[in-house]
Short mmCIF file of C-alpha atoms in Angstrom, two decimals:
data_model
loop_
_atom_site.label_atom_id
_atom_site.label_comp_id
_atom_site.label_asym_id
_atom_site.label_seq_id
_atom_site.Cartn_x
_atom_site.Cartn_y
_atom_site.Cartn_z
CA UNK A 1 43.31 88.07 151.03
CA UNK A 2 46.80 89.69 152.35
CA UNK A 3 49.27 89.76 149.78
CA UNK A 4 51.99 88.25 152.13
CA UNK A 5 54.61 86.65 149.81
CA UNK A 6 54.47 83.00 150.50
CA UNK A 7 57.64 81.81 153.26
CA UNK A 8 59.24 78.26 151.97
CA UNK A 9 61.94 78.23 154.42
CA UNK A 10 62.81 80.35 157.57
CA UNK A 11 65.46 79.40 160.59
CA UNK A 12 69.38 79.59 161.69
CA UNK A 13 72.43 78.24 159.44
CA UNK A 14 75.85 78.60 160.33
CA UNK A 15 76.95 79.03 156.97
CA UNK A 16 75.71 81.73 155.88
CA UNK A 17 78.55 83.23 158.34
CA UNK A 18 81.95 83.87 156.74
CA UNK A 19 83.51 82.74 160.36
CA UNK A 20 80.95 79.65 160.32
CA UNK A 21 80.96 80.49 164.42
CA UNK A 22 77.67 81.94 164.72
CA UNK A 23 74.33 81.13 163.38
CA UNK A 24 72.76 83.74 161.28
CA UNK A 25 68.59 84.00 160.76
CA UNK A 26 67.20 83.43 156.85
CA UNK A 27 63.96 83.34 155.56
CA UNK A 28 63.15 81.82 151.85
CA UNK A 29 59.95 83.35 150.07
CA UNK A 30 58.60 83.77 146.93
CA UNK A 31 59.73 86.83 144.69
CA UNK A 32 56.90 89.51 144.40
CA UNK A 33 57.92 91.06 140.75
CA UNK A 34 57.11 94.52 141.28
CA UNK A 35 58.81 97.75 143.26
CA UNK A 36 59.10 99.37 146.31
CA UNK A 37 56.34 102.19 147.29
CA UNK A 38 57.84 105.33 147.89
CA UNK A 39 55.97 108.84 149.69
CA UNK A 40 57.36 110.43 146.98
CA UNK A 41 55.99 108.25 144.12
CA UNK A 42 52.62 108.03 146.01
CA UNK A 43 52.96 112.41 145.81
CA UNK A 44 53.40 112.62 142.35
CA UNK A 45 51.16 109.47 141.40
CA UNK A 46 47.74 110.27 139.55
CA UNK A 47 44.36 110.72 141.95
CA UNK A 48 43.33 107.56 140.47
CA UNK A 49 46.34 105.82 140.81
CA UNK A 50 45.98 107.10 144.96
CA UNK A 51 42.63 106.00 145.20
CA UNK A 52 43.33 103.11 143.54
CA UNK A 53 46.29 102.33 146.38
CA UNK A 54 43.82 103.94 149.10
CA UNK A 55 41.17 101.61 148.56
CA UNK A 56 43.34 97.94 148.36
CA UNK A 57 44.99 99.80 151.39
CA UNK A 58 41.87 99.93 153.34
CA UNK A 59 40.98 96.39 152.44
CA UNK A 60 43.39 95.16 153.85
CA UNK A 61 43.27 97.04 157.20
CA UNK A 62 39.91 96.01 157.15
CA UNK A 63 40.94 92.19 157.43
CA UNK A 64 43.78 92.94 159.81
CA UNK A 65 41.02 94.70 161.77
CA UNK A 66 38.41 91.57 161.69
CA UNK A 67 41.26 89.36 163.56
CA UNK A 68 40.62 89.75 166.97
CA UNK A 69 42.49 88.27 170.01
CA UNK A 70 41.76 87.68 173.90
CA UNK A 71 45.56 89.23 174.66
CA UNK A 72 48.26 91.53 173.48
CA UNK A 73 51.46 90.28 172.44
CA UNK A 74 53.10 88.26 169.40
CA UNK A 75 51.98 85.20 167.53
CA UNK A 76 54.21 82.65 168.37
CA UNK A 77 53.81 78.97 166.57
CA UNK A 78 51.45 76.75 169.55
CA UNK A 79 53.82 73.76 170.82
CA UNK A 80 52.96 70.64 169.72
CA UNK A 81 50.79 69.62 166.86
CA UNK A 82 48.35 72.57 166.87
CA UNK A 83 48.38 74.49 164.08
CA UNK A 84 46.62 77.40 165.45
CA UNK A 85 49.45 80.50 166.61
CA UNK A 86 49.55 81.19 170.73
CA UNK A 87 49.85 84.90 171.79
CA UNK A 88 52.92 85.29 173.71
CA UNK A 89 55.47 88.10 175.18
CA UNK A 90 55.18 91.55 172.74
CA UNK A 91 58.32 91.87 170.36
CA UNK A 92 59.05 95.61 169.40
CA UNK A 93 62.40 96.86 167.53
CA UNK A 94 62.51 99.05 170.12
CA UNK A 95 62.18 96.50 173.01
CA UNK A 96 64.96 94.59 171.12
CA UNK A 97 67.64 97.31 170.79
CA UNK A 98 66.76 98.33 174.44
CA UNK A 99 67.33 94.80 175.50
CA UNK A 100 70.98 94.38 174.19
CA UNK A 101 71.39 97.20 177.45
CA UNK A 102 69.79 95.53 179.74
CA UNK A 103 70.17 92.48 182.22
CA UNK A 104 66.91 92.07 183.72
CA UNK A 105 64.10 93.48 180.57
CA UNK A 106 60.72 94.09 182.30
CA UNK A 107 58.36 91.40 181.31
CA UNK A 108 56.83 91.77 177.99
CA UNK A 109 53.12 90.24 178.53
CA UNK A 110 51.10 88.67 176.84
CA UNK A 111 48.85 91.45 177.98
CA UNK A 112 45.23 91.19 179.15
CA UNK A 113 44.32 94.97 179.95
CA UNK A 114 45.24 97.97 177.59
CA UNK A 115 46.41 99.68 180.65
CA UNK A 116 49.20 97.05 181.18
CA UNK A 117 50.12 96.96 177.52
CA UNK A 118 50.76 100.92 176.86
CA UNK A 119 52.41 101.24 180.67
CA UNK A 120 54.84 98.35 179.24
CA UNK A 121 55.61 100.72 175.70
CA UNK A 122 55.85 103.65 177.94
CA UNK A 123 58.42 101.91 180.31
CA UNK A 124 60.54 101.13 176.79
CA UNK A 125 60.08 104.74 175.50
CA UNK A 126 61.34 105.83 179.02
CA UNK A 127 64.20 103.67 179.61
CA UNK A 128 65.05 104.26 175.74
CA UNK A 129 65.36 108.21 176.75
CA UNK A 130 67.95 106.80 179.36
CA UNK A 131 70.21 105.23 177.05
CA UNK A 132 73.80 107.98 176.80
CA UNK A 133 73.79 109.72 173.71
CA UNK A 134 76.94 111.67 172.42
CA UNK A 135 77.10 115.40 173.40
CA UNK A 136 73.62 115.30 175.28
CA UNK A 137 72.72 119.23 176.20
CA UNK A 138 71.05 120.13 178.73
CA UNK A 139 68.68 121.71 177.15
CA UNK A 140 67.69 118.70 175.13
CA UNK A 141 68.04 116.69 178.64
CA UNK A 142 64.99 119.25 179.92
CA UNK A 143 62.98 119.04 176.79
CA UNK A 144 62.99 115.33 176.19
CA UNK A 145 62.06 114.86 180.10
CA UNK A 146 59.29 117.27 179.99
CA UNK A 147 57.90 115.54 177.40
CA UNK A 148 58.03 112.20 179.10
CA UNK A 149 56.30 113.52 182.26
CA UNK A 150 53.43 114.63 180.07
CA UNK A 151 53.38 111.86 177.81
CA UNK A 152 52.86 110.05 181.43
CA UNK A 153 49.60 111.79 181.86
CA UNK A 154 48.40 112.36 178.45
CA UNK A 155 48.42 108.21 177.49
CA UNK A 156 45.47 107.11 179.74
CA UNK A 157 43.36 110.03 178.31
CA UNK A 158 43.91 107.80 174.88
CA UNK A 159 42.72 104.88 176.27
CA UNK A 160 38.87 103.88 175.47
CA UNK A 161 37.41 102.46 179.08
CA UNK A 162 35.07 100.34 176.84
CA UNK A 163 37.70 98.58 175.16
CA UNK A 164 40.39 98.07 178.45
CA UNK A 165 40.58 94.72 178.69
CA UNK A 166 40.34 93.95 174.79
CA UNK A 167 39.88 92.93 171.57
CA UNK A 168 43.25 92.67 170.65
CA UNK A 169 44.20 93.36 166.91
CA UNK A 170 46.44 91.79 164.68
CA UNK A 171 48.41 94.50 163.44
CA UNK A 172 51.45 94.76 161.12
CA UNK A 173 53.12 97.42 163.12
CA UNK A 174 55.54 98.28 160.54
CA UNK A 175 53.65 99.30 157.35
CA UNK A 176 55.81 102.12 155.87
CA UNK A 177 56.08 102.68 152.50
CA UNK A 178 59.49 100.48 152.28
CA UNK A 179 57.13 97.39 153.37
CA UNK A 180 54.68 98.04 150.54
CA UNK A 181 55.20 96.69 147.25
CA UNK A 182 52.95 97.69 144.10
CA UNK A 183 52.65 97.44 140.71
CA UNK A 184 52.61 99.96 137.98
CA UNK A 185 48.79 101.07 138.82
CA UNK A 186 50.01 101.20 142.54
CA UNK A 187 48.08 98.55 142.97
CA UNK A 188 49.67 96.47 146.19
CA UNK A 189 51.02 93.16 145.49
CA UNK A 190 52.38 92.72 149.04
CA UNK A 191 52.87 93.70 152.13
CA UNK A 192 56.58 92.48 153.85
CA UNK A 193 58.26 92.28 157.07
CA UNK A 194 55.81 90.91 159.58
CA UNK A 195 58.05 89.87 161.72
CA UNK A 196 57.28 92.80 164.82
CA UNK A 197 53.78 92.25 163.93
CA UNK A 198 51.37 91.68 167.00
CA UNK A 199 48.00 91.81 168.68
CA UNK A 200 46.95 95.28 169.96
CA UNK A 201 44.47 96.98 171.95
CA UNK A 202 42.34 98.54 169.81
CA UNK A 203 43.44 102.14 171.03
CA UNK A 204 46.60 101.48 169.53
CA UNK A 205 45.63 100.09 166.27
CA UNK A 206 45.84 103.49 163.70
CA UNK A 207 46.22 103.47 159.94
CA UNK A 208 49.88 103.36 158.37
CA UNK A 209 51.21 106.80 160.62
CA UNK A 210 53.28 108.12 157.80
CA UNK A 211 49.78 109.05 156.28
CA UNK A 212 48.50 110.90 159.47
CA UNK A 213 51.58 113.16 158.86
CA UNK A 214 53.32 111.45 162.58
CA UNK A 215 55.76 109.32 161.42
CA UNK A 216 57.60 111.54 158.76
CA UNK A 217 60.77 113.51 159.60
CA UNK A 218 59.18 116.77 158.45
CA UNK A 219 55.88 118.68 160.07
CA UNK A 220 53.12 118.56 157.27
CA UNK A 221 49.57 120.50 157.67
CA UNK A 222 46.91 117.78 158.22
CA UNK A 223 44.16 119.97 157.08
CA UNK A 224 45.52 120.59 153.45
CA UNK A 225 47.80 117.09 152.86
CA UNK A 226 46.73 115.31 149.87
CA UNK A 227 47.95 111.92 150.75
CA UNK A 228 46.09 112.34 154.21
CA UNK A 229 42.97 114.26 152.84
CA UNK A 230 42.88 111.24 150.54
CA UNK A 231 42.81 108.46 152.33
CA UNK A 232 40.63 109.20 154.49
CA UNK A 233 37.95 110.60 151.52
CA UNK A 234 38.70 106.74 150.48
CA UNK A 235 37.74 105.52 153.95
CA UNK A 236 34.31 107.41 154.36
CA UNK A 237 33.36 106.77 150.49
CA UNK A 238 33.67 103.31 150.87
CA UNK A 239 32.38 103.47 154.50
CA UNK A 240 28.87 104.08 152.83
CA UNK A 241 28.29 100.37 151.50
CA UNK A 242 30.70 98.88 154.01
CA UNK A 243 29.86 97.98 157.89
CA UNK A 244 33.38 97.15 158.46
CA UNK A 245 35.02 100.36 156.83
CA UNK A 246 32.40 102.62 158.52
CA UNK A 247 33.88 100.89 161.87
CA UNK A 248 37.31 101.94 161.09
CA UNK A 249 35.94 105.66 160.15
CA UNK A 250 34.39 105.59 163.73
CA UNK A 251 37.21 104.18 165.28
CA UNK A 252 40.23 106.21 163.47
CA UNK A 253 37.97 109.60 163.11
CA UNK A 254 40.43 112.72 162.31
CA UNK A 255 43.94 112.16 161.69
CA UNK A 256 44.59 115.40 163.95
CA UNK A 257 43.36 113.45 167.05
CA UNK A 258 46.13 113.25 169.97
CA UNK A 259 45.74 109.66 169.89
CA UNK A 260 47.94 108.81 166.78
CA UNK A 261 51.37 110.83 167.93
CA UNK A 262 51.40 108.97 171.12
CA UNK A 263 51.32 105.98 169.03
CA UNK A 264 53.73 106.88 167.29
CA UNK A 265 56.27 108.09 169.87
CA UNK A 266 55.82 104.78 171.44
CA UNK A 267 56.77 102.70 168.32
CA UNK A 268 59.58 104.43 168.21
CA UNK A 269 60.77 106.13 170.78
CA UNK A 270 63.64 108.10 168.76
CA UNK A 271 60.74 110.51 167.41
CA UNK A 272 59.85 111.90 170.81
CA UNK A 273 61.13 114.91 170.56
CA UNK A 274 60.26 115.60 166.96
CA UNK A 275 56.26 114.26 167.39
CA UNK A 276 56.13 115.69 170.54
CA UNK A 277 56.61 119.20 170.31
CA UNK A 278 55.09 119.46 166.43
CA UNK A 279 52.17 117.72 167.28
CA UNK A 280 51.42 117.65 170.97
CA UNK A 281 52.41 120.36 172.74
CA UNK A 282 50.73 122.94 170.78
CA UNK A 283 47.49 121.25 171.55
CA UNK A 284 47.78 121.98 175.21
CA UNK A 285 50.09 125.36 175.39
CA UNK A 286 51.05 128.42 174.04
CA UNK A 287 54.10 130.82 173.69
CA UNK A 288 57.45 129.79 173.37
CA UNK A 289 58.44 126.01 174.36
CA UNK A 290 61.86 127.46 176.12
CA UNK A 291 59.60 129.44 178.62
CA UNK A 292 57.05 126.75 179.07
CA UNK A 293 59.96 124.03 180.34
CA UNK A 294 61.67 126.84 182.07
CA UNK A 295 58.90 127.93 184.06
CA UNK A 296 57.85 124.06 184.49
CA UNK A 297 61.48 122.99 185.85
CA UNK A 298 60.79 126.32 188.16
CA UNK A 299 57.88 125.38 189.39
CA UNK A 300 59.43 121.88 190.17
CA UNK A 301 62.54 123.59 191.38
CA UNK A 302 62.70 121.55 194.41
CA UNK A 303 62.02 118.36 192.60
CA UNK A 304 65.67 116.79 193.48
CA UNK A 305 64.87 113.48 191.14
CA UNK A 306 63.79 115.56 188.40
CA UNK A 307 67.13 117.60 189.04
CA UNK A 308 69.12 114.34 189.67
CA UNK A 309 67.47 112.29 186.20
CA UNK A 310 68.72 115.63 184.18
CA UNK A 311 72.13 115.63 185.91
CA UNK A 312 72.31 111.70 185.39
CA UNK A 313 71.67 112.06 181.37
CA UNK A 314 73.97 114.58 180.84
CA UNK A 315 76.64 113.29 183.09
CA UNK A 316 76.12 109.66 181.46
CA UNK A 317 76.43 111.38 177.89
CA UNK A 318 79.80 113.19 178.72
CA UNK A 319 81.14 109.77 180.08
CA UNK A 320 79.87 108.02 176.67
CA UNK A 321 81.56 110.82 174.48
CA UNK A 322 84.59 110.44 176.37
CA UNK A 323 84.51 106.36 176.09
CA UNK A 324 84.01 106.70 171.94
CA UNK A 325 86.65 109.38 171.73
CA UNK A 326 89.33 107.27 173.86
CA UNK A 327 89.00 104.51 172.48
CA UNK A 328 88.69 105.67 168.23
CA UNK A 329 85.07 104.81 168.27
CA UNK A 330 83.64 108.21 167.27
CA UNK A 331 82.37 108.34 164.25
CA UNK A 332 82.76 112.69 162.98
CA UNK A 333 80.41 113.34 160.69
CA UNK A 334 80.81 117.20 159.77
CA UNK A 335 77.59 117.39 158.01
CA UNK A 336 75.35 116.14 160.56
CA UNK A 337 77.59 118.01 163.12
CA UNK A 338 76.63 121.29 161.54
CA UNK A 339 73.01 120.45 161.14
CA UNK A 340 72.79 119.54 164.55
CA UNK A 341 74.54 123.18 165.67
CA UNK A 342 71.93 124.80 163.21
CA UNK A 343 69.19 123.03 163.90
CA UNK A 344 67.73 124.56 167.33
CA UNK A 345 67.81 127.89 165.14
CA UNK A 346 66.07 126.95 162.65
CA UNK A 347 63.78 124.50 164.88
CA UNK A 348 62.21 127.45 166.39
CA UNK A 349 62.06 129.42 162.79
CA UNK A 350 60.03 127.01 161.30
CA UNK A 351 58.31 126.31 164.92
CA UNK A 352 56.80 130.01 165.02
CA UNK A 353 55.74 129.61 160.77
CA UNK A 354 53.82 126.62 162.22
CA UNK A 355 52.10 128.22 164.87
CA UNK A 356 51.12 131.13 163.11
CA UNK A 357 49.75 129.03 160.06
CA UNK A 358 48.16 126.54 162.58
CA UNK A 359 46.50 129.09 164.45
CA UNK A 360 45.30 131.05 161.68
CA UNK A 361 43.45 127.49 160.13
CA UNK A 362 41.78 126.70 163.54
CA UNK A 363 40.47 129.86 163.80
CA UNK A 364 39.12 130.18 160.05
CA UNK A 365 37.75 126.10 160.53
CA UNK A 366 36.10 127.57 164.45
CA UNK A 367 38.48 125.28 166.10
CA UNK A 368 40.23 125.59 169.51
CA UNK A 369 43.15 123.75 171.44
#
C-alpha cells in the first residue's frame, strides 16, 4: 500500500476567509506523527538508514508504476454514481500560474498520444519563457531562447515510438523531499500533496528528479553522488528477485540519460536555464556557451522572428520594471540583487570546473558526448 494519509473532508468554505467574500479550498486528513524528509538529513543519514528509505521508495514507485491508463491527464471523480476516477484535462502548477495570464489557455487533453502530451508541456514551458520578468538582459533573452529552440528538437528524440500512444502512468508528479514524511529509521510513513498528480506517458514517468541530481539548485556529479549511486544500487539489487523492479531498471537505466532534464525543465519551467546548460548542452557541444549562442544567433542573423521574440522579451521586461517601479510594487532585495550581478561570473567559474572534471571522468569511464 501507499501511505497516503487518509482525506475526511475536502471542498470550499467561506469562512475560513477573514472578509467571508470569497471561498477558500480545505482539505481534512488524518495526522501522520512523524517529520519532514530533508536532502540534507537523507546526506548525513546512515547507509542503512538510505537503503532502508531506498527500498520502501522503490515500492512504492513500483505500485504507482503497475497503474496504467488508456490517456494522459488528471483523475477527476466520474459523474454520477461511479466510483471509479475519469481521466480528464492535465493540471500542472505550472499550467495554473500560466493560466492566471492568459484568456484563451490551450487545451489541456486528456491526451491519447505521447506526442500530443509533451508538445502541450512544451507549449507551457514556452509561453512560461514569455511571461516579463524584471530587468530581463539580453543576454539571458538569447540564452533562454536558444535553449528553447533546442529543447524543440531534442524532446521527440526522448520519446519511445513503442510506447506513443500509451500506457499512461499514475504518477505523483511532485515527490520532493518536502512531500515525504518518515520516521526515525527513515522509514516513509507518507507521501502528501497529490493534488498535481496525473497519468503519464511512460517516457515521462522518472524516479523522484532531485535524486538524478536535475531538480536541485546546485550541479552535482552523477557518477560519484551517494544519494544517486544509492538508489539506484537499491533498484538493481532488488531488481534480481523482482519482475516489476527489473522493469523500472530497464525503463529508468542511468540517471545521466538526456531523458530526465527534459523532464524536469518541463515540470517546471523556471529551471530551464539552470538544467539546461548544466546538464544538456554539454552533451551536444563544446567551448564556451557565449560563443556557441553567438555564432548560433549569427548563423540565424537574418532570422527577423528570432530577432523580433528577443526584442519582444526584453522590451516587455523594461515595460514590467517600469510598471512595478511606478506604481511602489518593486520589491529591492539587495542580497539577491548582488547575487544576481555576481552570478554570470561565477556561473562560468564553476561552468569551466565542471567541464574539466566532467571531461576528465568520461574519458577515464571510455565515455563520449
Amino acid at each position: 500500500m501507499i501511505p497516503i494519509p487518509h482525506v475526511w473532508a475536502f471542498g470550499e468554505d467561506t469562512s475560513l476567509t477573514k472578509s467571508g467574500d470569497e471561498p477558500l479550498a480545505f482539505i481534512i486528513s488524518d495526522h501522520v506523527a512523524a517529520k519532514l524528509l530533508s536532502l540534507q538529513a537523507l546526506q548525513n543519514a546512515t547507509e542503512q538508514q538510505r537503503r532502508h528509505f531506498f527500498n520502501e521508495l522503490i515500492d512504492i514507485l513500483v505500485q504507482l508504476r503497475l497503474l496504467e491508463f488508456p490517456a494522459g491527464g488528471s483523475l477527476m471523480p466520474s459523474p454520477g454514481q461511479h466510483s471509479e476516477p475519469i481521466v480528464n484535462g492535465l493540471l500542472t502548477m505550472a499550467a495554473n500560474e500560466l493560466q492566471r495570464y492568459q484568456s484563451e489557455p490551450r487545451n489541456p487533453g486528456p491526451f491519447h498520444f505521447t506526442k500530443d502530451f509533451m508538445e502541450y508541456l512544451y507549449y507551457i514551458l514556452l509561453e512560461t519563457s514569455r511571461l516579463p520578468l524584471e530587468d530581463l538582459e539580453r543576454a539571458q533573452a538569447q540564452e533562454e531562447l536558444f535553449a528553447l529552440l533546442d529543447l524543440a528538437k531534442r524532446i521527440p528524440t526522448i520519446c519511445n515510438s513503442q510506447s506513443s500512444n500509451g500506457p499512461f502512468i499514475l504518477s505523483h508528479l511532485d515527490v520532493r523531499c518536502g512531500n515525504i514524511i518518515i520516521d526515525a529509521d527513515f522509514g516513509i510513513a507518507g507521501i502528501i500533496d497529490w493534488e498535481f498528480s496525473g497519468t503519464i506517458p511512460l517516457d515521462y514517468f522518472t524516479p523522484p528528479l532531485w535524486i538524478t541530481g536535475h531538480a536541485q539548485n546546485a550541479y552535482i556529479n552523477l557518477y560519484t553522488d551517494t544519494v544517486s549511486n544509492e538508489f539506484y544500487t537499491a533498484l538493481s539489487v532488488k531488481a534480481t528477485t523482482s519482475r516489476d523492479c527489473a522493469r523500472l531498471m530497464q525503463e529508468w537505466g542511468s540517471p545521466r540519460q538526456l531523458r530526465f532534464p527534459i523532464v524536469q525543465i518541463l515540470r517546471q519551467p523556471e529551471t530551464l536555464i539552470r538544467v539546461f546548460y548544466s546538464f544538456i548542452v554539454r552533451k551536444f557541444f563544446t567551448g564556451d556557451c557565449e560563443q556557441l549562442i553567438s555564432e548560433f544567433l549569427a548563423r540565424n542573423g537574418e532570422n527577423r522572428t528570432l530577432e523580433e521574440e528577443i526584442r519582444h522579451r526584453v522590451e516587455n521586461s523594461k515595460n514590467y520594471s517600469q510598471y512595478l517601479r511606478e506604481h511602489g510594487l518593486q520589491i529591492i532585495d539587495e542580497e539577491a540583487q548582488k547575487r544576481q550581478k555576481e552570478f554570470p561570473a561565477n556561473f562560468k567559474v564553476e561552468m569551466a570546473k565542471l567541464n574539466k572534471n566532467y571531461r576528465s571522468t568520461n574519458q577515464t569511464r571510455g565515455c563520449t558526448h
